[in-house]
Amino acid sequence: GDILVADTMNHCIRNTSKFGEVTTIAGQPPRKLKERVNGYLNGPKNISKFFLPTALCVREGIIYVCDSANHAIRRIYPNGTVDTFVGGIFTRIPNPGEETLSNSLPGYRDGKGTFARFNEPVDIKITRRGNILVADRQNHVIRKVTPEGLVTTFAGTPYQTGLRDGALDTAKFDEPTGIAIHPKDGSIYIADRSNHRIRKICFGNSERYIDREEIVRMQMDAEPDLMVATARRTRAREKRRKELRDLFGQSTDSLEDPDNYLNFPRMLEKMESHYGY
């Protein structure tokens, strides 16, 4: 099927068909060199704007986007219309087609809809119950968003960095940037970037799982293997039966194989097709 892409530096959401055709479904990609296209703008797809979208997920046909530099979760409807689901720090929500003079400011606050505040949300996943989990990077917490738009703090201590296991409301992270949910038992894995660890949340506790290099983003597949992209060595790695090995990629020391070079990989997803991927 088609692949949705959060095109971060082009500030837009793209769709790649199975035939390799790329189209923009929301946001305004640059039409010329150094054109400023980032911003905050709700409305139809031909005028909507994002600022560093980093991750997305789909629920009931609606695309939810981590609009990281606008500190909000945006929604894209099947007709291409964009609105703000939760987050943002405006005195009022702009009307469709009305651009704000400045981008959203960061903050921290639980609550419903645009009353809630985020500080660089960078990853998003949907749980079995239909809730959304958000890696709120600079608040150092994991947030939960219900289908009705109620935002609560799921794990971590806001404003405080650290490495502390235990109960979810006292556990500490340092720039969580990735979330993966085990497809069988529902365990939640967190890429705790500046602690250089993968943390595991299960049965109400947060515990350290493995200790590796600086981690950017990860995804759990149905095997289940843990797919991890590292920032320092620009490699894709796999954890299988307590064994860690390189899948592809090379260090930045040389470019012996340019086709095998990854430049700060951010997300890994399992691909299924008739070719066996």
C-alpha positions as semicolon CSV with decimal commas, in nm:
position;residue;x (nm);y (nm);z (nm)
1;G;0,000;0,000;0,000
2;D;0,087;0,367;0,015
3;I;0,342;0,504;0,261
4;L;0,287;0,826;0,455
5;V;0,595;1,036;0,528
6;A;0,646;1,321;0,774
7;D;0,881;1,529;0,556
8;T;1,033;1,719;0,846
9;M;1,262;1,973;0,683
10;N;1,013;2,042;0,402
11;H;0,743;2,102;0,665
12;C;0,480;1,886;0,495
13;I;0,319;1,543;0,486
14;R;0,381;1,331;0,178
15;N;0,226;1,017;0,033
16;T;0,425;0,763;-0,166
17;S;0,223;0,521;-0,376
18;K;0,324;0,162;-0,445
19;F;0,433;0,282;-0,789
20;G;0,674;0,534;-0,637
21;E;0,468;0,845;-0,707
22;V;0,508;1,110;-0,436
23;T;0,235;1,364;-0,363
24;T;0,193;1,628;-0,092
25;I;-0,125;1,577;0,110
26;A;-0,082;1,864;0,358
27;G;0,161;2,149;0,416
28;Q;0,351;2,365;0,171
29;P;0,683;2,227;0,043
30;P;0,934;2,485;-0,087
31;R;0,904;2,575;-0,454
32;K;1,240;2,746;-0,469
33;L;1,569;2,743;-0,282
34;K;1,558;2,881;0,075
35;E;1,187;2,960;0,050
36;R;1,030;2,985;0,397
37;V;0,742;2,740;0,409
38;N;0,710;2,659;0,779
39;G;0,432;2,809;0,986
40;Y;0,107;2,739;1,164
41;L;-0,201;2,740;0,947
42;N;-0,520;2,534;0,961
43;G;-0,747;2,486;0,664
44;P;-0,751;2,309;0,326
45;K;-0,445;2,112;0,219
46;N;-0,336;2,373;-0,035
47;I;-0,287;2,641;0,234
48;S;-0,214;2,445;0,554
49;K;0,128;2,484;0,715
50;F;0,340;2,283;0,957
51;F;0,668;2,346;1,137
52;L;0,901;2,044;1,154
53;P;0,650;1,756;1,152
54;T;0,833;1,451;1,285
55;A;0,591;1,159;1,316
56;L;0,239;1,050;1,233
57;C;-0,017;0,776;1,287
58;V;-0,358;0,696;1,143
59;R;-0,680;0,628;1,333
60;E;-1,014;0,572;1,160
61;G;-0,894;0,739;0,842
62;I;-0,764;1,054;1,015
63;I;-0,390;1,127;1,017
64;Y;-0,246;1,259;1,344
65;V;0,080;1,451;1,309
66;C;0,343;1,553;1,565
67;D;0,393;1,915;1,460
68;S;0,701;1,940;1,678
69;A;0,806;2,304;1,644
70;N;0,443;2,417;1,675
71;H;0,418;2,204;1,991
72;A;0,087;2,056;1,882
73;I;-0,079;1,743;1,747
74;R;-0,249;1,826;1,418
75;R;-0,514;1,628;1,230
76;I;-0,547;1,571;0,856
77;Y;-0,893;1,459;0,744
78;P;-0,955;1,243;0,434
79;N;-1,049;1,554;0,233
80;G;-0,713;1,714;0,321
81;T;-0,843;1,966;0,575
82;V;-0,601;2,031;0,863
83;D;-0,690;2,138;1,217
84;T;-0,531;2,131;1,563
85;F;-0,630;1,836;1,781
86;V;-0,438;1,916;2,100
87;G;-0,166;2,161;2,200
88;G;-0,075;2,506;2,073
89;I;-0,056;2,825;2,276
90;F;-0,276;3,080;2,106
91;T;-0,527;3,316;2,264
92;R;-0,772;3,183;2,007
93;I;-0,766;2,917;1,738
94;P;-0,705;3,073;1,395
95;N;-0,990;3,052;1,148
96;P;-0,934;2,830;0,842
97;G;-0,695;3,010;0,609
98;E;-0,579;3,256;0,875
99;E;-0,209;3,239;0,956
100;T;-0,079;3,333;1,298
101;L;0,194;3,596;1,322
102;S;0,423;3,360;1,510
103;N;0,455;2,988;1,569
104;S;0,323;2,822;1,880
105;L;0,521;2,856;2,202
106;P;0,621;2,557;2,414
107;G;0,471;2,474;2,751
108;Y;0,341;2,204;2,980
109;R;-0,020;2,160;3,086
110;D;-0,263;1,870;3,097
111;G;-0,615;1,935;2,981
112;K;-0,848;1,904;2,685
113;G;-0,782;2,010;2,328
114;T;-0,587;2,329;2,272
115;F;-0,585;2,403;2,646
116;A;-0,312;2,139;2,679
117;R;0,050;2,233;2,619
118;F;0,346;2,040;2,475
119;N;0,716;2,109;2,434
120;E;0,841;1,948;2,113
121;P;0,624;1,638;2,064
122;V;0,830;1,413;1,838
123;D;0,669;1,068;1,821
124;I;0,317;0,932;1,835
125;K;0,162;0,584;1,858
126;I;-0,192;0,446;1,899
127;T;-0,267;0,198;2,179
128;R;-0,502;-0,099;2,164
129;R;-0,773;0,108;2,329
130;G;-0,749;0,385;2,072
131;N;-0,561;0,632;2,289
132;I;-0,260;0,817;2,153
133;L;0,080;0,818;2,326
134;V;0,309;1,115;2,257
135;A;0,681;1,146;2,328
136;D;0,692;1,501;2,468
137;R;1,065;1,545;2,427
138;Q;1,153;1,870;2,605
139;N;0,903;1,812;2,885
140;H;1,075;1,473;2,938
141;V;0,746;1,284;2,968
142;I;0,510;1,055;2,778
143;R;0,162;1,202;2,734
144;K;-0,165;1,020;2,671
145;V;-0,441;1,165;2,454
146;T;-0,789;1,011;2,453
147;P;-1,003;1,003;2,137
148;E;-1,195;1,298;2,287
149;G;-0,873;1,503;2,310
150;L;-0,809;1,484;2,684
151;V;-0,434;1,509;2,752
152;T;-0,278;1,359;3,066
153;T;0,078;1,276;3,167
154;F;0,122;0,902;3,130
155;A;0,481;0,855;3,248
156;G;0,771;1,069;3,364
157;T;0,822;1,380;3,574
158;P;0,763;1,706;3,383
159;Y;1,044;1,963;3,369
160;Q;1,287;1,716;3,532
161;T;1,552;1,514;3,353
162;G;1,698;1,202;3,503
163;L;1,715;0,824;3,500
164;R;1,474;0,682;3,754
165;D;1,279;0,355;3,732
166;G;0,966;0,276;3,928
167;A;0,612;0,409;3,938
168;L;0,505;0,599;3,628
169;D;0,440;0,928;3,807
170;T;0,788;0,934;3,965
171;A;0,993;0,780;3,684
172;K;1,228;1,012;3,497
173;F;1,339;1,040;3,135
174;D;1,583;1,263;2,951
175;E;1,445;1,364;2,610
176;P;1,223;1,067;2,519
177;T;1,203;1,060;2,139
178;G;1,050;0,730;2,033
179;I;0,765;0,497;2,127
180;A;0,694;0,138;2,027
181;I;0,411;-0,083;2,150
182;H;0,454;-0,460;2,169
183;P;0,186;-0,611;1,942
184;K;0,126;-0,910;2,169
185;D;0,146;-0,807;2,534
186;G;0,101;-0,431;2,497
187;S;0,430;-0,341;2,667
188;I;0,552;0,007;2,577
189;Y;0,914;0,075;2,483
190;I;1,058;0,426;2,504
191;A;1,369;0,555;2,329
192;D;1,519;0,760;2,614
193;R;1,755;0,959;2,394
194;S;1,986;1,147;2,628
195;N;1,995;0,861;2,878
196;H;2,110;0,640;2,589
197;R;1,867;0,367;2,684
198;I;1,553;0,185;2,584
199;R;1,303;0,194;2,872
200;K;1,016;-0,048;2,910
201;I;0,674;0,035;3,056
202;C;0,460;-0,256;3,168
203;F;0,222;-0,331;3,456
204;G;0,240;0,027;3,582
205;N;0,618;0,052;3,611
206;S;0,897;0,207;3,406
207;E;1,214;0,002;3,393
208;R;1,539;0,006;3,200
209;Y;1,544;-0,250;2,921
210;I;1,872;-0,220;2,729
211;D;2,160;0,025;2,732
212;R;2,295;0,128;2,391
213;E;2,414;0,435;2,197
214;E;2,223;0,760;2,162
215;I;1,883;0,659;2,026
216;V;1,661;0,858;1,796
217;R;1,359;0,647;1,701
218;M;1,243;0,286;1,709
219;Q;0,957;0,062;1,601
220;M;0,839;-0,278;1,717
221;D;0,725;-0,526;1,454
222;A;0,505;-0,829;1,498
223;E;0,788;-1,087;1,527
224;P;0,849;-0,919;1,780
225;D;1,192;-0,767;1,719
226;L;1,302;-0,426;1,838
227;M;1,408;-0,202;1,551
228;V;1,632;0,084;1,664
229;A;1,790;0,371;1,472
230;T;2,096;0,524;1,637
231;A;2,215;0,878;1,586
232;R;2,585;0,841;1,653
233;R;2,662;0,551;1,423
234;T;2,384;0,606;1,170
235;R;2,301;0,238;1,159
236;A;1,985;0,035;1,181
237;R;1,997;-0,226;1,453
238;E;1,788;-0,522;1,558
239;K;1,744;-0,686;1,896
240;R;1,651;-1,053;1,864
241;R;1,674;-1,304;2,150
242;K;1,898;-1,069;2,353
243;E;2,128;-1,030;2,055
244;L;2,204;-0,694;1,896
245;R;2,329;-0,678;1,539
246;D;2,358;-0,430;1,252
247;L;2,103;-0,462;0,976
248;F;2,232;-0,194;0,740
249;G;2,415;0,136;0,746
250;Q;2,773;0,236;0,804
251;S;2,972;0,473;1,019
252;T;3,025;0,830;0,905
253;D;3,402;0,777;0,897
254;S;3,386;0,668;0,534
255;L;3,142;0,628;0,248
256;E;3,260;0,302;0,098
257;D;2,903;0,215;0,000
258;P;2,693;0,533;-0,055
259;D;2,375;0,330;-0,102
260;N;2,424;0,188;0,247
261;Y;2,472;0,524;0,420
262;L;2,205;0,657;0,656
263;N;2,206;1,022;0,758
264;F;2,048;1,039;1,107
265;P;1,771;0,782;1,046
266;R;1,463;0,870;1,247
267;M;1,195;0,606;1,202
268;L;1,176;0,239;1,116
269;E;0,856;0,062;1,020
270;K;0,797;-0,294;0,914
271;M;0,707;-0,309;0,545
272;E;0,486;-0,583;0,407
273;S;0,448;-0,649;0,036
274;H;0,424;-0,925;-0,219
275;Y;0,803;-0,921;-0,236
276;G;0,835;-1,047;0,121
277;Y;0,953;-0,732;0,293
